[in-house]
Amino acid sequence: EVQLLESGGGLAQPGGSLRLSCAASGFSFDMSALHWVRQAPGKGLEWVSAISGGGDRTNYADSVKGRFIISRDNVRNTLYLQLNSLRVEDTAVYYCAKAMVIDAFDFWGQGTMVTVSS
Amino acid sequence: DIVLTQSPATLSLSPGERATLSCRASLGISRYLAWYQQRPGQAPRLLIYDASNRATGIPARFSGRGSGTDFTLTISSLEPEDSATYYCQQRNNWPRTFGQGTKVEIK
């Protein structure tokens, strides 16, 4: 059974940092691209970032480029998202999602809430 | 960036009725479009990928069609559990993008 479990969310001040983790199991971790998708309270889904199975290719939304860093540990089967220079508008539930061979997201975690506020 | 525009914003229908949801892309995206269902308080669930392929375990009442810029998700006969917000997502270009969602309400 595929499982994705996010952690690391919480309250941060504007300009602060957080590191999100997504522990994965039940599939070939190093063969799967992984993504982060966020959802601000009461709003729609926003794609944030992606990383290839080997970790050598990454992509970011313009809204987070230069501030967030996606990475993965294929030994620990864990995906990460380092959130730096946080802004109020980064407040959202952050989901990790597994991509199929194509970039459709067939499994999602339950999300971790990030609140940026002074 | 490719903008996906979904319509209508809200759809209110009775059980057993047919729901037709639209997603229009600002540029052609071949058939590289997926549909997701999100119930309140839950993570999204993949329904359809590459425009018309049902994901594992998705009931046959869900179907998708389209190519290029115009796509449709059809729910042939609404069930109460279909009350949710539906999102389209493209994988043709980076950054990946989602539509703003269509909320389906069951009367």
Coordinates of C-alpha atoms in Angstrom, one line a residue:
Chain A
E1 CA 0.0 0.0 0.0
V2 CA 1.3 3.4 -1.0
Q3 CA 1.7 5.8 1.9
L4 CA 2.8 9.4 1.9
L5 CA 3.1 11.1 5.3
E6 CA 4.0 14.8 5.5
S7 CA 5.4 16.5 8.5
G8 CA 7.2 19.7 9.5
G9 CA 4.4 22.2 9.1
G10 CA 3.6 24.9 11.7
L11 CA 3.8 28.6 12.4
A12 CA 6.6 30.7 11.1
Q13 CA 7.2 34.4 10.9
P14 CA 7.5 36.3 7.7
G15 CA 11.1 35.9 6.5
G16 CA 11.5 32.7 8.4
S17 CA 12.1 29.1 7.4
L18 CA 10.6 25.7 7.7
R19 CA 11.5 22.3 6.3
L20 CA 8.7 19.9 5.3
S21 CA 9.3 16.2 5.0
C22 CA 7.3 13.5 3.3
A23 CA 8.0 9.9 4.3
A24 CA 7.0 7.4 1.6
S25 CA 6.5 3.7 1.5
G26 CA 4.8 1.0 -0.7
F27 CA 6.3 1.9 -4.1
S28 CA 9.7 2.1 -5.8
F29 CA 10.7 5.4 -4.3
D30 CA 13.8 6.1 -6.5
M31 CA 11.8 5.4 -9.7
S32 CA 9.1 8.0 -9.0
A33 CA 9.1 11.7 -9.6
L34 CA 7.6 13.5 -6.6
H35 CA 5.8 16.9 -6.4
W36 CA 4.7 19.4 -3.8
V37 CA 1.3 21.0 -4.3
R38 CA -0.2 23.6 -1.9
Q39 CA -3.7 24.9 -1.1
A40 CA -4.3 28.2 0.6
P41 CA -7.3 28.2 3.0
G42 CA -10.5 28.2 1.0
K43 CA -8.6 28.3 -2.3
G44 CA -7.7 26.0 -5.2
L45 CA -4.7 23.8 -5.8
E46 CA -1.3 25.3 -6.7
W47 CA 1.6 23.3 -8.0
V48 CA 4.8 24.2 -6.2
S49 CA 7.7 22.0 -7.1
A50 CA 8.9 18.7 -8.6
I51 CA 11.9 16.4 -8.4
S52 CA 12.9 13.5 -10.6
G53 CA 13.4 10.0 -9.3
G54 CA 17.1 10.3 -9.2
G55 CA 17.0 13.8 -7.8
D56 CA 19.0 15.4 -10.6
R57 CA 16.1 17.4 -12.1
T58 CA 14.0 19.9 -10.3
N59 CA 11.3 22.4 -11.2
Y60 CA 9.6 25.3 -9.3
A61 CA 6.6 27.6 -9.6
D62 CA 7.7 31.2 -10.2
S63 CA 6.0 32.1 -6.9
V64 CA 8.6 30.1 -4.9
K65 CA 11.6 30.0 -7.2
G66 CA 14.7 31.2 -5.3
R67 CA 13.1 30.7 -1.9
F68 CA 12.1 27.0 -1.8
I69 CA 14.3 24.0 -2.3
I70 CA 13.1 20.5 -3.1
S71 CA 15.3 17.5 -2.4
R72 CA 15.0 13.8 -1.7
D73 CA 16.8 11.1 0.1
N74 CA 16.5 7.8 -1.8
V75 CA 17.9 5.8 1.1
R76 CA 15.5 7.1 3.7
N77 CA 12.6 7.2 1.1
T78 CA 11.9 10.8 2.1
L79 CA 11.0 13.9 0.2
Y80 CA 11.8 17.4 1.5
L81 CA 10.8 21.0 0.8
Q82 CA 12.9 23.7 2.4
L83 CA 10.9 26.9 2.7
N84 CA 13.0 30.1 3.1
S85 CA 12.1 33.8 3.1
L86 CA 8.5 32.9 3.9
R87 CA 5.7 35.2 3.1
V88 CA 2.2 35.5 4.4
E89 CA 0.9 34.3 1.0
D90 CA 2.8 31.0 1.5
T91 CA 0.2 30.0 4.2
A92 CA -1.3 26.8 2.9
V93 CA -1.7 23.1 3.3
Y94 CA 1.3 21.5 1.6
Y95 CA 0.7 18.1 0.0
C96 CA 3.3 15.7 -1.4
A97 CA 2.2 13.8 -4.4
K98 CA 3.6 10.8 -6.3
A99 CA 3.7 11.0 -10.0
M100 CA 2.9 8.1 -12.3
V101 CA 5.3 7.5 -15.1
I102 CA 3.6 10.5 -16.6
D103 CA 3.0 13.6 -14.4
A104 CA -0.4 12.7 -13.2
F105 CA -0.5 12.5 -9.4
D106 CA -1.8 9.1 -8.4
F107 CA -1.2 9.2 -4.7
W108 CA -1.3 12.1 -2.3
G109 CA -0.4 12.6 1.4
Q110 CA -2.9 14.1 3.8
G111 CA -1.0 17.4 3.9
T112 CA 0.8 19.5 6.5
M113 CA -0.3 23.1 7.3
V114 CA 2.1 26.0 7.1
T115 CA 1.0 29.3 8.6
V116 CA 3.1 32.4 8.1
S117 CA 2.1 35.2 10.4
S118 CA 3.7 37.7 12.7
Chain B
D1 CA 2.6 29.6 -18.1
I2 CA -0.4 27.6 -19.3
V3 CA -3.6 28.9 -17.8
L4 CA -6.4 26.4 -17.3
T5 CA -9.9 27.9 -17.1
Q6 CA -12.7 25.8 -15.7
S7 CA -16.4 26.3 -16.1
P8 CA -18.8 26.6 -14.5
A9 CA -17.5 27.7 -11.1
T10 CA -20.4 25.8 -9.4
L11 CA -22.8 23.2 -10.7
S12 CA -25.9 22.2 -8.7
L13 CA -27.6 19.1 -9.8
S14 CA -29.8 16.3 -8.5
P15 CA -28.8 12.6 -8.0
G16 CA -29.0 10.7 -11.3
E17 CA -28.4 13.8 -13.4
R18 CA -25.5 14.2 -15.8
A19 CA -22.7 16.6 -14.9
T20 CA -20.5 18.2 -17.6
L21 CA -17.4 20.1 -16.5
S22 CA -15.2 22.1 -18.8
C23 CA -11.5 22.9 -18.8
R24 CA -10.0 25.2 -21.4
A25 CA -6.2 25.6 -21.8
S26 CA -4.6 28.9 -22.9
L27 CA -2.3 27.0 -25.3
G28 CA -2.6 23.5 -26.9
I29 CA -1.6 20.8 -24.5
S30 CA -2.2 17.7 -26.7
R31 CA -4.0 15.2 -24.4
Y32 CA -1.8 15.9 -21.4
L33 CA -4.6 16.7 -19.0
A34 CA -5.7 15.1 -15.7
W35 CA -8.8 15.5 -13.6
Y36 CA -8.9 15.3 -9.8
Q37 CA -11.7 15.2 -7.2
Q38 CA -11.3 16.8 -3.9
R39 CA -13.9 16.3 -1.1
P40 CA -14.0 18.7 1.8
G41 CA -11.2 18.0 4.2
Q42 CA -9.5 15.4 2.0
A43 CA -6.6 15.3 -0.3
P44 CA -7.3 15.3 -4.0
R45 CA -7.9 12.0 -5.8
L46 CA -6.8 11.3 -9.4
L47 CA -9.8 10.5 -11.6
I48 CA -8.6 10.8 -15.2
Y49 CA -5.2 11.1 -16.8
D50 CA -4.2 11.9 -20.3
A51 CA -7.6 13.3 -21.1
S52 CA -9.6 10.1 -21.1
N53 CA -7.9 7.3 -19.1
R54 CA -9.7 6.4 -15.9
A55 CA -7.3 5.9 -12.9
T56 CA -7.4 2.7 -11.0
G57 CA -10.6 2.1 -9.0
I58 CA -12.5 5.1 -10.6
P59 CA -16.1 4.2 -11.4
A60 CA -17.2 4.1 -15.0
R61 CA -19.6 7.0 -14.5
F62 CA -16.6 9.3 -14.7
S63 CA -15.3 9.9 -18.3
G64 CA -13.1 12.5 -19.9
R65 CA -12.5 13.7 -23.4
G66 CA -10.8 16.4 -25.4
S67 CA -7.5 17.4 -26.9
G68 CA -5.6 20.6 -27.7
T69 CA -7.3 23.3 -25.7
D70 CA -10.8 22.0 -24.8
F71 CA -11.5 19.2 -22.4
T72 CA -14.5 17.8 -20.6
L73 CA -15.1 15.7 -17.6
T74 CA -18.5 14.0 -17.5
I75 CA -20.2 12.3 -14.6
S76 CA -23.0 10.3 -16.3
S77 CA -25.3 9.8 -13.3
L78 CA -24.5 11.7 -10.1
E79 CA -24.2 10.0 -6.8
P80 CA -24.4 11.8 -3.5
E81 CA -20.7 11.0 -2.9
D82 CA -19.8 13.0 -6.0
S83 CA -20.3 16.2 -4.1
A84 CA -16.8 17.7 -4.4
T85 CA -14.6 20.2 -6.2
Y86 CA -13.0 19.0 -9.4
Y87 CA -9.7 20.3 -10.8
C88 CA -8.0 19.9 -14.1
Q89 CA -4.2 19.9 -14.4
Q90 CA -1.8 20.0 -17.3
R91 CA 1.5 18.2 -17.7
N92 CA 2.4 19.5 -21.2
N93 CA 4.6 22.4 -19.9
W94 CA 6.5 23.5 -16.9
P95 CA 5.3 24.8 -14.5
R96 CA 2.5 22.3 -14.1
T97 CA -0.7 24.2 -13.5
F98 CA -4.2 23.5 -12.2
G99 CA -7.5 25.0 -13.1
Q100 CA -9.3 27.0 -10.4
G101 CA -11.9 24.2 -9.8
T102 CA -15.5 23.5 -10.3
K103 CA -17.6 22.8 -7.3
V104 CA -20.3 20.2 -7.8
E105 CA -23.2 20.3 -5.4
I106 CA -25.8 17.6 -5.1
K107 CA -29.3 18.9 -4.4

